[in-house]
Amino acid sequence: MRGRKPTPEALKKLRGNPGRRPIKRAKPKRAAAITMAPRYLNSVARDEWRRLMPNLSKLGLFTALDVDALAAYCIAYADWRRCNKELESGLTYTTNSGAVRRKPEVGIRKEAVDIMAKYAGELGLTPTARLRLTGSATIPTPESEIRDGWDDLD
Protein backbone atom coordinates (compact mmCIF):
# COMPACT_ATOMS: atom_id res chain seq x y z
CA MET A 1 0.00 0.00 0.00
CA ARG A 2 1.48 3.33 -1.04
CA GLY A 3 1.22 6.64 0.71
CA ARG A 4 0.13 7.41 4.22
CA LYS A 5 -1.95 4.98 6.16
CA PRO A 6 -5.44 6.28 6.81
CA THR A 7 -5.96 8.13 10.09
CA PRO A 8 -8.66 6.53 12.26
CA GLU A 9 -11.86 8.48 12.87
CA ALA A 10 -11.22 8.65 16.62
CA LEU A 11 -7.76 10.12 16.08
CA LYS A 12 -9.14 12.73 13.68
CA LYS A 13 -11.67 13.74 16.34
CA LEU A 14 -8.92 14.02 18.97
CA ARG A 15 -6.85 16.22 16.68
CA GLY A 16 -9.83 18.37 15.80
CA ASN A 17 -9.83 17.31 12.12
CA PRO A 18 -7.24 19.89 11.01
CA GLY A 19 -7.74 19.02 7.31
CA ARG A 20 -11.46 19.90 7.54
CA ARG A 21 -12.28 16.96 5.28
CA PRO A 22 -15.46 15.04 5.98
CA ILE A 23 -14.85 12.18 8.43
CA LYS A 24 -15.99 8.82 7.14
CA ARG A 25 -18.46 7.27 9.55
CA ALA A 26 -18.24 3.70 8.30
CA LYS A 27 -16.64 1.40 10.84
CA PRO A 28 -15.96 -2.30 10.47
CA LYS A 29 -18.54 -4.38 12.25
CA ARG A 30 -17.24 -6.59 15.00
CA ALA A 31 -17.48 -10.30 14.43
CA ALA A 32 -18.33 -11.42 17.93
CA ALA A 33 -19.13 -14.94 16.76
CA ILE A 34 -15.59 -15.54 15.49
CA THR A 35 -13.68 -16.35 18.63
CA MET A 36 -12.72 -19.94 17.89
CA ALA A 37 -9.28 -20.51 16.44
CA PRO A 38 -9.16 -22.15 13.00
CA ARG A 39 -8.70 -25.91 13.18
CA TYR A 40 -5.52 -25.86 11.11
CA LEU A 41 -3.58 -24.03 13.85
CA ASN A 42 -1.28 -26.12 16.02
CA SER A 43 -1.61 -25.99 19.79
CA VAL A 44 0.90 -23.16 20.33
CA ALA A 45 -0.69 -21.02 17.60
CA ARG A 46 -4.14 -21.79 19.00
CA ASP A 47 -3.04 -20.69 22.49
CA GLU A 48 -1.76 -17.40 21.04
CA TRP A 49 -5.10 -16.94 19.24
CA ARG A 50 -6.94 -17.44 22.52
CA ARG A 51 -4.64 -14.95 24.25
CA LEU A 52 -5.17 -12.22 21.64
CA MET A 53 -8.82 -12.65 20.68
CA PRO A 54 -10.47 -11.20 23.83
CA ASN A 55 -8.54 -7.93 23.60
CA LEU A 56 -8.97 -7.57 19.84
CA SER A 57 -12.70 -8.12 20.28
CA LYS A 58 -12.91 -5.58 23.12
CA LEU A 59 -11.25 -2.93 21.00
CA GLY A 60 -13.38 -3.73 17.96
CA LEU A 61 -10.25 -4.41 15.92
CA PHE A 62 -11.26 -7.84 14.66
CA THR A 63 -13.71 -8.63 11.89
CA ALA A 64 -14.46 -11.74 9.87
CA LEU A 65 -12.03 -10.49 7.22
CA ASP A 66 -9.15 -10.62 9.71
CA VAL A 67 -9.26 -14.36 10.47
CA ASP A 68 -6.47 -15.28 8.05
CA ALA A 69 -4.25 -12.35 9.09
CA LEU A 70 -4.51 -13.29 12.77
CA ALA A 71 -3.98 -16.97 11.89
CA ALA A 72 -0.83 -16.05 9.94
CA TYR A 73 0.42 -14.08 12.95
CA CYS A 74 -0.29 -17.02 15.27
CA ILE A 75 1.47 -19.48 12.94
CA ALA A 76 4.53 -17.21 12.81
CA TYR A 77 4.39 -16.96 16.62
CA ALA A 78 4.35 -20.78 16.90
CA ASP A 79 7.32 -21.02 14.52
CA TRP A 80 9.19 -18.41 16.55
CA ARG A 81 8.55 -20.35 19.77
CA ARG A 82 9.66 -23.63 18.19
CA CYS A 83 12.88 -22.06 16.88
CA ASN A 84 13.65 -20.47 20.25
CA LYS A 85 13.29 -23.87 21.90
CA GLU A 86 15.60 -25.48 19.33
CA LEU A 87 18.17 -22.69 19.65
CA GLU A 88 18.50 -23.08 23.43
CA SER A 89 21.36 -25.50 22.72
CA GLY A 90 23.20 -22.89 20.62
CA LEU A 91 23.02 -21.02 17.34
CA THR A 92 25.55 -23.14 15.46
CA TYR A 93 26.37 -26.74 14.69
CA THR A 94 29.50 -28.51 13.43
CA THR A 95 29.36 -30.41 10.15
CA ASN A 96 31.02 -33.79 9.56
CA SER A 97 33.96 -31.97 7.96
CA GLY A 98 34.41 -29.78 11.05
CA ALA A 99 32.98 -26.55 9.66
CA VAL A 100 30.85 -24.48 12.01
CA ARG A 101 27.52 -23.48 10.49
CA ARG A 102 24.56 -21.46 11.68
CA LYS A 103 21.50 -23.56 12.42
CA PRO A 104 18.62 -23.14 9.93
CA GLU A 105 16.34 -22.20 12.83
CA VAL A 106 18.18 -18.85 13.14
CA GLY A 107 16.92 -17.78 9.71
CA ILE A 108 13.49 -19.27 10.28
CA ARG A 109 13.22 -17.39 13.56
CA LYS A 110 14.14 -14.12 11.86
CA GLU A 111 11.51 -14.67 9.18
CA ALA A 112 8.92 -15.46 11.85
CA VAL A 113 9.78 -12.26 13.72
CA ASP A 114 9.46 -10.24 10.50
CA ILE A 115 6.05 -11.79 9.78
CA MET A 116 4.92 -11.20 13.36
CA ALA A 117 6.01 -7.55 13.21
CA LYS A 118 4.14 -7.03 9.94
CA TYR A 119 0.89 -8.51 11.19
CA ALA A 120 1.25 -6.95 14.64
CA GLY A 121 1.17 -3.54 12.99
CA GLU A 122 -1.81 -4.42 10.85
CA LEU A 123 -3.82 -6.03 13.64
CA GLY A 124 -3.17 -3.41 16.32
CA LEU A 125 -0.95 -5.58 18.51
CA THR A 126 1.58 -2.85 19.30
CA PRO A 127 0.96 0.41 21.19
CA THR A 128 1.70 2.48 18.07
CA ALA A 129 -0.62 0.40 15.90
CA ARG A 130 -3.41 0.62 18.49
CA LEU A 131 -2.97 4.36 18.65
CA ARG A 132 -3.18 4.51 14.87
CA LEU A 133 -6.24 2.25 14.72
CA THR A 134 -8.25 3.32 17.77
CA GLY A 135 -6.79 6.54 19.11
CA SER A 136 -5.77 4.78 22.35
CA ALA A 137 -2.54 2.89 22.96
CA THR A 138 -3.84 0.94 25.95
CA ILE A 139 -5.92 -2.19 26.17
CA PRO A 140 -8.33 -2.39 29.07
CA THR A 141 -7.13 -5.44 31.01
CA PRO A 142 -9.04 -6.83 33.96
CA GLU A 143 -6.83 -7.62 36.94
CA SER A 144 -7.77 -11.29 36.63
CA GLU A 145 -5.96 -11.41 33.25
CA ILE A 146 -2.71 -9.83 34.43
CA ARG A 147 0.09 -12.37 34.70
CA ASP A 148 3.24 -11.79 36.67
CA GLY A 149 5.85 -13.24 34.38
CA TRP A 150 7.07 -15.17 31.45
CA ASP A 151 6.43 -18.66 32.77
CA ASP A 152 4.16 -19.55 29.82
CA LEU A 153 6.97 -19.01 27.30
CA ASP A 154 8.86 -22.24 27.92
mmCIF file with all atom_site columns, C-alpha atoms in Angstrom:
data_model
loop_
_atom_site.group_PDB
_atom_site.id
_atom_site.type_symbol
_atom_site.label_atom_id
_atom_site.label_alt_id
_atom_site.label_comp_id
_atom_site.label_asym_id
_atom_site.label_entity_id
_atom_site.label_seq_id
_atom_site.pdbx_PDB_ins_code
_atom_site.Cartn_x
_atom_site.Cartn_y
_atom_site.Cartn_z
_atom_site.occupancy
_atom_site.B_iso_or_equiv
_atom_site.pdbx_formal_charge
_atom_site.auth_seq_id
_atom_site.auth_comp_id
_atom_site.auth_asym_id
_atom_site.auth_atom_id
_atom_site.pdbx_PDB_model_num
ATOM 1   C CA . MET A 1 1   ? 0.000   0.000   0.000  1.00 0.00 ? 1   MET A CA 1
ATOM 2   C CA . ARG A 1 2   ? 1.481   3.330   -1.042 1.00 0.00 ? 2   ARG A CA 1
ATOM 3   C CA . GLY A 1 3   ? 1.217   6.641   0.707  1.00 0.00 ? 3   GLY A CA 1
ATOM 4   C CA . ARG A 1 4   ? 0.130   7.408   4.223  1.00 0.00 ? 4   ARG A CA 1
ATOM 5   C CA . LYS A 1 5   ? -1.954  4.977   6.160  1.00 0.00 ? 5   LYS A CA 1
ATOM 6   C CA . PRO A 1 6   ? -5.445  6.283   6.814  1.00 0.00 ? 6   PRO A CA 1
ATOM 7   C CA . THR A 1 7   ? -5.964  8.131   10.088 1.00 0.00 ? 7   THR A CA 1
ATOM 8   C CA . PRO A 1 8   ? -8.662  6.535   12.265 1.00 0.00 ? 8   PRO A CA 1
ATOM 9   C CA . GLU A 1 9   ? -11.857 8.479   12.872 1.00 0.00 ? 9   GLU A CA 1
ATOM 10  C CA . ALA A 1 10  ? -11.223 8.647   16.621 1.00 0.00 ? 10  ALA A CA 1
ATOM 11  C CA . LEU A 1 11  ? -7.759  10.119  16.082 1.00 0.00 ? 11  LEU A CA 1
ATOM 12  C CA . LYS A 1 12  ? -9.144  12.734  13.685 1.00 0.00 ? 12  LYS A CA 1
ATOM 13  C CA . LYS A 1 13  ? -11.667 13.738  16.337 1.00 0.00 ? 13  LYS A CA 1
ATOM 14  C CA . LEU A 1 14  ? -8.921  14.016  18.966 1.00 0.00 ? 14  LEU A CA 1
ATOM 15  C CA . ARG A 1 15  ? -6.847  16.220  16.679 1.00 0.00 ? 15  ARG A CA 1
ATOM 16  C CA . GLY A 1 16  ? -9.833  18.365  15.796 1.00 0.00 ? 16  GLY A CA 1
ATOM 17  C CA . ASN A 1 17  ? -9.825  17.306  12.124 1.00 0.00 ? 17  ASN A CA 1
ATOM 18  C CA . PRO A 1 18  ? -7.242  19.894  11.012 1.00 0.00 ? 18  PRO A CA 1
ATOM 19  C CA . GLY A 1 19  ? -7.744  19.024  7.313  1.00 0.00 ? 19  GLY A CA 1
ATOM 20  C CA . ARG A 1 20  ? -11.457 19.896  7.537  1.00 0.00 ? 20  ARG A CA 1
ATOM 21  C CA . ARG A 1 21  ? -12.275 16.964  5.278  1.00 0.00 ? 21  ARG A CA 1
ATOM 22  C CA . PRO A 1 22  ? -15.459 15.036  5.983  1.00 0.00 ? 22  PRO A CA 1
ATOM 23  C CA . ILE A 1 23  ? -14.846 12.183  8.429  1.00 0.00 ? 23  ILE A CA 1
ATOM 24  C CA . LYS A 1 24  ? -15.986 8.816   7.138  1.00 0.00 ? 24  LYS A CA 1
ATOM 25  C CA . ARG A 1 25  ? -18.457 7.273   9.551  1.00 0.00 ? 25  ARG A CA 1
ATOM 26  C CA . ALA A 1 26  ? -18.241 3.697   8.300  1.00 0.00 ? 26  ALA A CA 1
ATOM 27  C CA . LYS A 1 27  ? -16.637 1.402   10.842 1.00 0.00 ? 27  LYS A CA 1
ATOM 28  C CA . PRO A 1 28  ? -15.962 -2.303  10.469 1.00 0.00 ? 28  PRO A CA 1
ATOM 29  C CA . LYS A 1 29  ? -18.535 -4.380  12.247 1.00 0.00 ? 29  LYS A CA 1
ATOM 30  C CA . ARG A 1 30  ? -17.238 -6.588  15.001 1.00 0.00 ? 30  ARG A CA 1
ATOM 31  C CA . ALA A 1 31  ? -17.477 -10.297 14.431 1.00 0.00 ? 31  ALA A CA 1
ATOM 32  C CA . ALA A 1 32  ? -18.330 -11.421 17.931 1.00 0.00 ? 32  ALA A CA 1
ATOM 33  C CA . ALA A 1 33  ? -19.125 -14.944 16.756 1.00 0.00 ? 33  ALA A CA 1
ATOM 34  C CA . ILE A 1 34  ? -15.588 -15.537 15.492 1.00 0.00 ? 34  ILE A CA 1
ATOM 35  C CA . THR A 1 35  ? -13.676 -16.353 18.625 1.00 0.00 ? 35  THR A CA 1
ATOM 36  C CA . MET A 1 36  ? -12.724 -19.945 17.890 1.00 0.00 ? 36  MET A CA 1
ATOM 37  C CA . ALA A 1 37  ? -9.281  -20.512 16.438 1.00 0.00 ? 37  ALA A CA 1
ATOM 38  C CA . PRO A 1 38  ? -9.161  -22.146 13.003 1.00 0.00 ? 38  PRO A CA 1
ATOM 39  C CA . ARG A 1 39  ? -8.701  -25.911 13.184 1.00 0.00 ? 39  ARG A CA 1
ATOM 40  C CA . TYR A 1 40  ? -5.522  -25.862 11.114 1.00 0.00 ? 40  TYR A CA 1
ATOM 41  C CA . LEU A 1 41  ? -3.577  -24.027 13.850 1.00 0.00 ? 41  LEU A CA 1
ATOM 42  C CA . ASN A 1 42  ? -1.281  -26.123 16.017 1.00 0.00 ? 42  ASN A CA 1
ATOM 43  C CA . SER A 1 43  ? -1.608  -25.986 19.794 1.00 0.00 ? 43  SER A CA 1
ATOM 44  C CA . VAL A 1 44  ? 0.905   -23.160 20.325 1.00 0.00 ? 44  VAL A CA 1
ATOM 45  C CA . ALA A 1 45  ? -0.690  -21.022 17.599 1.00 0.00 ? 45  ALA A CA 1
ATOM 46  C CA . ARG A 1 46  ? -4.139  -21.788 19.004 1.00 0.00 ? 46  ARG A CA 1
ATOM 47  C CA . ASP A 1 47  ? -3.038  -20.689 22.492 1.00 0.00 ? 47  ASP A CA 1
ATOM 48  C CA . GLU A 1 48  ? -1.761  -17.405 21.041 1.00 0.00 ? 48  GLU A CA 1
ATOM 49  C CA . TRP A 1 49  ? -5.096  -16.942 19.237 1.00 0.00 ? 49  TRP A CA 1
ATOM 50  C CA . ARG A 1 50  ? -6.936  -17.443 22.522 1.00 0.00 ? 50  ARG A CA 1
ATOM 51  C CA . ARG A 1 51  ? -4.643  -14.945 24.249 1.00 0.00 ? 51  ARG A CA 1
ATOM 52  C CA . LEU A 1 52  ? -5.167  -12.221 21.639 1.00 0.00 ? 52  LEU A CA 1
ATOM 53  C CA . MET A 1 53  ? -8.816  -12.654 20.681 1.00 0.00 ? 53  MET A CA 1
ATOM 54  C CA . PRO A 1 54  ? -10.474 -11.196 23.829 1.00 0.00 ? 54  PRO A CA 1
ATOM 55  C CA . ASN A 1 55  ? -8.543  -7.927  23.599 1.00 0.00 ? 55  ASN A CA 1
ATOM 56  C CA . LEU A 1 56  ? -8.970  -7.570  19.842 1.00 0.00 ? 56  LEU A CA 1
ATOM 57  C CA . SER A 1 57  ? -12.698 -8.120  20.278 1.00 0.00 ? 57  SER A CA 1
ATOM 58  C CA . LYS A 1 58  ? -12.913 -5.577  23.118 1.00 0.00 ? 58  LYS A CA 1
ATOM 59  C CA . LEU A 1 59  ? -11.254 -2.932  20.998 1.00 0.00 ? 59  LEU A CA 1
ATOM 60  C CA . GLY A 1 60  ? -13.378 -3.733  17.963 1.00 0.00 ? 60  GLY A CA 1
ATOM 61  C CA . LEU A 1 61  ? -10.249 -4.409  15.920 1.00 0.00 ? 61  LEU A CA 1
ATOM 62  C CA . PHE A 1 62  ? -11.260 -7.838  14.661 1.00 0.00 ? 62  PHE A CA 1
ATOM 63  C CA . THR A 1 63  ? -13.707 -8.631  11.886 1.00 0.00 ? 63  THR A CA 1
ATOM 64  C CA . ALA A 1 64  ? -14.456 -11.742 9.865  1.00 0.00 ? 64  ALA A CA 1
ATOM 65  C CA . LEU A 1 65  ? -12.029 -10.487 7.221  1.00 0.00 ? 65  LEU A CA 1
ATOM 66  C CA . ASP A 1 66  ? -9.150  -10.618 9.706  1.00 0.00 ? 66  ASP A CA 1
ATOM 67  C CA . VAL A 1 67  ? -9.255  -14.357 10.469 1.00 0.00 ? 67  VAL A CA 1
ATOM 68  C CA . ASP A 1 68  ? -6.468  -15.278 8.054  1.00 0.00 ? 68  ASP A CA 1
ATOM 69  C CA . ALA A 1 69  ? -4.252  -12.352 9.095  1.00 0.00 ? 69  ALA A CA 1
ATOM 70  C CA . LEU A 1 70  ? -4.508  -13.294 12.772 1.00 0.00 ? 70  LEU A CA 1
ATOM 71  C CA . ALA A 1 71  ? -3.983  -16.968 11.891 1.00 0.00 ? 71  ALA A CA 1
ATOM 72  C CA . ALA A 1 72  ? -0.827  -16.052 9.937  1.00 0.00 ? 72  ALA A CA 1
ATOM 73  C CA . TYR A 1 73  ? 0.424   -14.077 12.951 1.00 0.00 ? 73  TYR A CA 1
ATOM 74  C CA . CYS A 1 74  ? -0.289  -17.022 15.269 1.00 0.00 ? 74  CYS A CA 1
ATOM 75  C CA . ILE A 1 75  ? 1.470   -19.482 12.939 1.00 0.00 ? 75  ILE A CA 1
ATOM 76  C CA . ALA A 1 76  ? 4.532   -17.207 12.815 1.00 0.00 ? 76  ALA A CA 1
ATOM 77  C CA . TYR A 1 77  ? 4.394   -16.965 16.616 1.00 0.00 ? 77  TYR A CA 1
ATOM 78  C CA . ALA A 1 78  ? 4.346   -20.778 16.900 1.00 0.00 ? 78  ALA A CA 1
ATOM 79  C CA . ASP A 1 79  ? 7.317   -21.024 14.516 1.00 0.00 ? 79  ASP A CA 1
ATOM 80  C CA . TRP A 1 80  ? 9.194   -18.413 16.550 1.00 0.00 ? 80  TRP A CA 1
ATOM 81  C CA . ARG A 1 81  ? 8.554   -20.346 19.767 1.00 0.00 ? 81  ARG A CA 1
ATOM 82  C CA . ARG A 1 82  ? 9.664   -23.631 18.187 1.00 0.00 ? 82  ARG A CA 1
ATOM 83  C CA . CYS A 1 83  ? 12.877  -22.056 16.882 1.00 0.00 ? 83  CYS A CA 1
ATOM 84  C CA . ASN A 1 84  ? 13.652  -20.469 20.246 1.00 0.00 ? 84  ASN A CA 1
ATOM 85  C CA . LYS A 1 85  ? 13.290  -23.865 21.902 1.00 0.00 ? 85  LYS A CA 1
ATOM 86  C CA . GLU A 1 86  ? 15.595  -25.476 19.330 1.00 0.00 ? 86  GLU A CA 1
ATOM 87  C CA . LEU A 1 87  ? 18.172  -22.689 19.654 1.00 0.00 ? 87  LEU A CA 1
ATOM 88  C CA . GLU A 1 88  ? 18.500  -23.081 23.426 1.00 0.00 ? 88  GLU A CA 1
ATOM 89  C CA . SER A 1 89  ? 21.364  -25.500 22.715 1.00 0.00 ? 89  SER A CA 1
ATOM 90  C CA . GLY A 1 90  ? 23.201  -22.894 20.618 1.00 0.00 ? 90  GLY A CA 1
ATOM 91  C CA . LEU A 1 91  ? 23.019  -21.018 17.343 1.00 0.00 ? 91  LEU A CA 1
ATOM 92  C CA . THR A 1 92  ? 25.552  -23.142 15.460 1.00 0.00 ? 92  THR A CA 1
ATOM 93  C CA . TYR A 1 93  ? 26.366  -26.741 14.687 1.00 0.00 ? 93  TYR A CA 1
ATOM 94  C CA . THR A 1 94  ? 29.498  -28.505 13.431 1.00 0.00 ? 94  THR A CA 1
ATOM 95  C CA . THR A 1 95  ? 29.357  -30.411 10.146 1.00 0.00 ? 95  THR A CA 1
ATOM 96  C CA . ASN A 1 96  ? 31.018  -33.794 9.556  1.00 0.00 ? 96  ASN A CA 1
ATOM 97  C CA . SER A 1 97  ? 33.962  -31.966 7.960  1.00 0.00 ? 97  SER A CA 1
ATOM 98  C CA . GLY A 1 98  ? 34.414  -29.778 11.049 1.00 0.00 ? 98  GLY A CA 1
ATOM 99  C CA . ALA A 1 99  ? 32.976  -26.553 9.655  1.00 0.00 ? 99  ALA A CA 1
ATOM 100 C CA . VAL A 1 100 ? 30.854  -24.477 12.011 1.00 0.00 ? 100 VAL A CA 1
ATOM 101 C CA . ARG A 1 101 ? 27.523  -23.477 10.493 1.00 0.00 ? 101 ARG A CA 1
ATOM 102 C CA . ARG A 1 102 ? 24.562  -21.464 11.682 1.00 0.00 ? 102 ARG A CA 1
ATOM 103 C CA . LYS A 1 103 ? 21.497  -23.563 12.420 1.00 0.00 ? 103 LYS A CA 1
ATOM 104 C CA . PRO A 1 104 ? 18.621  -23.144 9.925  1.00 0.00 ? 104 PRO A CA 1
ATOM 105 C CA . GLU A 1 105 ? 16.345  -22.197 12.827 1.00 0.00 ? 105 GLU A CA 1
ATOM 106 C CA . VAL A 1 106 ? 18.182  -18.855 13.140 1.00 0.00 ? 106 VAL A CA 1
ATOM 107 C CA . GLY A 1 107 ? 16.919  -17.779 9.712  1.00 0.00 ? 107 GLY A CA 1
ATOM 108 C CA . ILE A 1 108 ? 13.493  -19.271 10.277 1.00 0.00 ? 108 ILE A CA 1
ATOM 109 C CA . ARG A 1 109 ? 13.219  -17.393 13.564 1.00 0.00 ? 109 ARG A CA 1
ATOM 110 C CA . LYS A 1 110 ? 14.145  -14.122 11.863 1.00 0.00 ? 110 LYS A CA 1
ATOM 111 C CA . GLU A 1 111 ? 11.507  -14.671 9.176  1.00 0.00 ? 111 GLU A CA 1
ATOM 112 C CA . ALA A 1 112 ? 8.916   -15.464 11.849 1.00 0.00 ? 112 ALA A CA 1
ATOM 113 C CA . VAL A 1 113 ? 9.778   -12.258 13.723 1.00 0.00 ? 113 VAL A CA 1
ATOM 114 C CA . ASP A 1 114 ? 9.462   -10.245 10.501 1.00 0.00 ? 114 ASP A CA 1
ATOM 115 C CA . ILE A 1 115 ? 6.053   -11.785 9.782  1.00 0.00 ? 115 ILE A CA 1
ATOM 116 C CA . MET A 1 116 ? 4.919   -11.203 13.360 1.00 0.00 ? 116 MET A CA 1
ATOM 117 C CA . ALA A 1 117 ? 6.006   -7.546  13.206 1.00 0.00 ? 117 ALA A CA 1
ATOM 118 C CA . LYS A 1 118 ? 4.144   -7.030  9.942  1.00 0.00 ? 118 LYS A CA 1
ATOM 119 C CA . TYR A 1 119 ? 0.893   -8.505  11.189 1.00 0.00 ? 119 TYR A CA 1
ATOM 120 C CA . ALA A 1 120 ? 1.249   -6.946  14.641 1.00 0.00 ? 120 ALA A CA 1
ATOM 121 C CA . GLY A 1 121 ? 1.168   -3.540  12.995 1.00 0.00 ? 121 GLY A CA 1
ATOM 122 C CA . GLU A 1 122 ? -1.806  -4.416  10.846 1.00 0.00 ? 122 GLU A CA 1
ATOM 123 C CA . LEU A 1 123 ? -3.824  -6.025  13.640 1.00 0.00 ? 123 LEU A CA 1
ATOM 124 C CA . GLY A 1 124 ? -3.171  -3.409  16.322 1.00 0.00 ? 124 GLY A CA 1
ATOM 125 C CA . LEU A 1 125 ? -0.947  -5.584  18.507 1.00 0.00 ? 125 LEU A CA 1
ATOM 126 C CA . THR A 1 126 ? 1.578   -2.847  19.300 1.00 0.00 ? 126 THR A CA 1
ATOM 127 C CA . PRO A 1 127 ? 0.964   0.406   21.189 1.00 0.00 ? 127 PRO A CA 1
ATOM 128 C CA . THR A 1 128 ? 1.703   2.476   18.075 1.00 0.00 ? 128 THR A CA 1
ATOM 129 C CA . ALA A 1 129 ? -0.617  0.397   15.902 1.00 0.00 ? 129 ALA A CA 1
ATOM 130 C CA . ARG A 1 130 ? -3.409  0.621   18.493 1.00 0.00 ? 130 ARG A CA 1
ATOM 131 C CA . LEU A 1 131 ? -2.971  4.358   18.650 1.00 0.00 ? 131 LEU A CA 1
ATOM 132 C CA . ARG A 1 132 ? -3.181  4.509   14.871 1.00 0.00 ? 132 ARG A CA 1
ATOM 133 C CA . LEU A 1 133 ? -6.244  2.250   14.719 1.00 0.00 ? 133 LEU A CA 1
ATOM 134 C CA . THR A 1 134 ? -8.248  3.316   17.772 1.00 0.00 ? 134 THR A CA 1
ATOM 135 C CA . GLY A 1 135 ? -6.791  6.542   19.113 1.00 0.00 ? 135 GLY A CA 1
ATOM 136 C CA . SER A 1 136 ? -5.768  4.781   22.353 1.00 0.00 ? 136 SER A CA 1
ATOM 137 C CA . ALA A 1 137 ? -2.540  2.890   22.963 1.00 0.00 ? 137 ALA A CA 1
ATOM 138 C CA . THR A 1 138 ? -3.842  0.941   25.953 1.00 0.00 ? 138 THR A CA 1
ATOM 139 C CA . ILE A 1 139 ? -5.918  -2.188  26.166 1.00 0.00 ? 139 ILE A CA 1
ATOM 140 C CA . PRO A 1 140 ? -8.328  -2.394  29.074 1.00 0.00 ? 140 PRO A CA 1
ATOM 141 C CA . THR A 1 141 ? -7.130  -5.444  31.009 1.00 0.00 ? 141 THR A CA 1
ATOM 142 C CA . PRO A 1 142 ? -9.042  -6.829  33.961 1.00 0.00 ? 142 PRO A CA 1
ATOM 143 C CA . GLU A 1 143 ? -6.826  -7.619  36.937 1.00 0.00 ? 143 GLU A CA 1
ATOM 144 C CA . SER A 1 144 ? -7.768  -11.294 36.632 1.00 0.00 ? 144 SER A CA 1
ATOM 145 C CA . GLU A 1 145 ? -5.959  -11.412 33.250 1.00 0.00 ? 145 GLU A CA 1
ATOM 146 C CA . ILE A 1 146 ? -2.710  -9.826  34.433 1.00 0.00 ? 146 ILE A CA 1
ATOM 147 C CA . ARG A 1 147 ? 0.095   -12.367 34.699 1.00 0.00 ? 147 ARG A CA 1
ATOM 148 C CA . ASP A 1 148 ? 3.241   -11.785 36.673 1.00 0.00 ? 148 ASP A CA 1
ATOM 149 C CA . GLY A 1 149 ? 5.849   -13.237 34.384 1.00 0.00 ? 149 GLY A CA 1
ATOM 150 C CA . TRP A 1 150 ? 7.070   -15.170 31.450 1.00 0.00 ? 150 TRP A CA 1
ATOM 151 C CA . ASP A 1 151 ? 6.428   -18.660 32.773 1.00 0.00 ? 151 ASP A CA 1
ATOM 152 C CA . ASP A 1 152 ? 4.164   -19.551 29.824 1.00 0.00 ? 152 ASP A CA 1
ATOM 153 C CA . LEU A 1 153 ? 6.970   -19.006 27.298 1.00 0.00 ? 153 LEU A CA 1
ATOM 154 C CA . ASP A 1 154 ? 8.855   -22.240 27.916 1.00 0.00 ? 154 ASP A CA 1
#
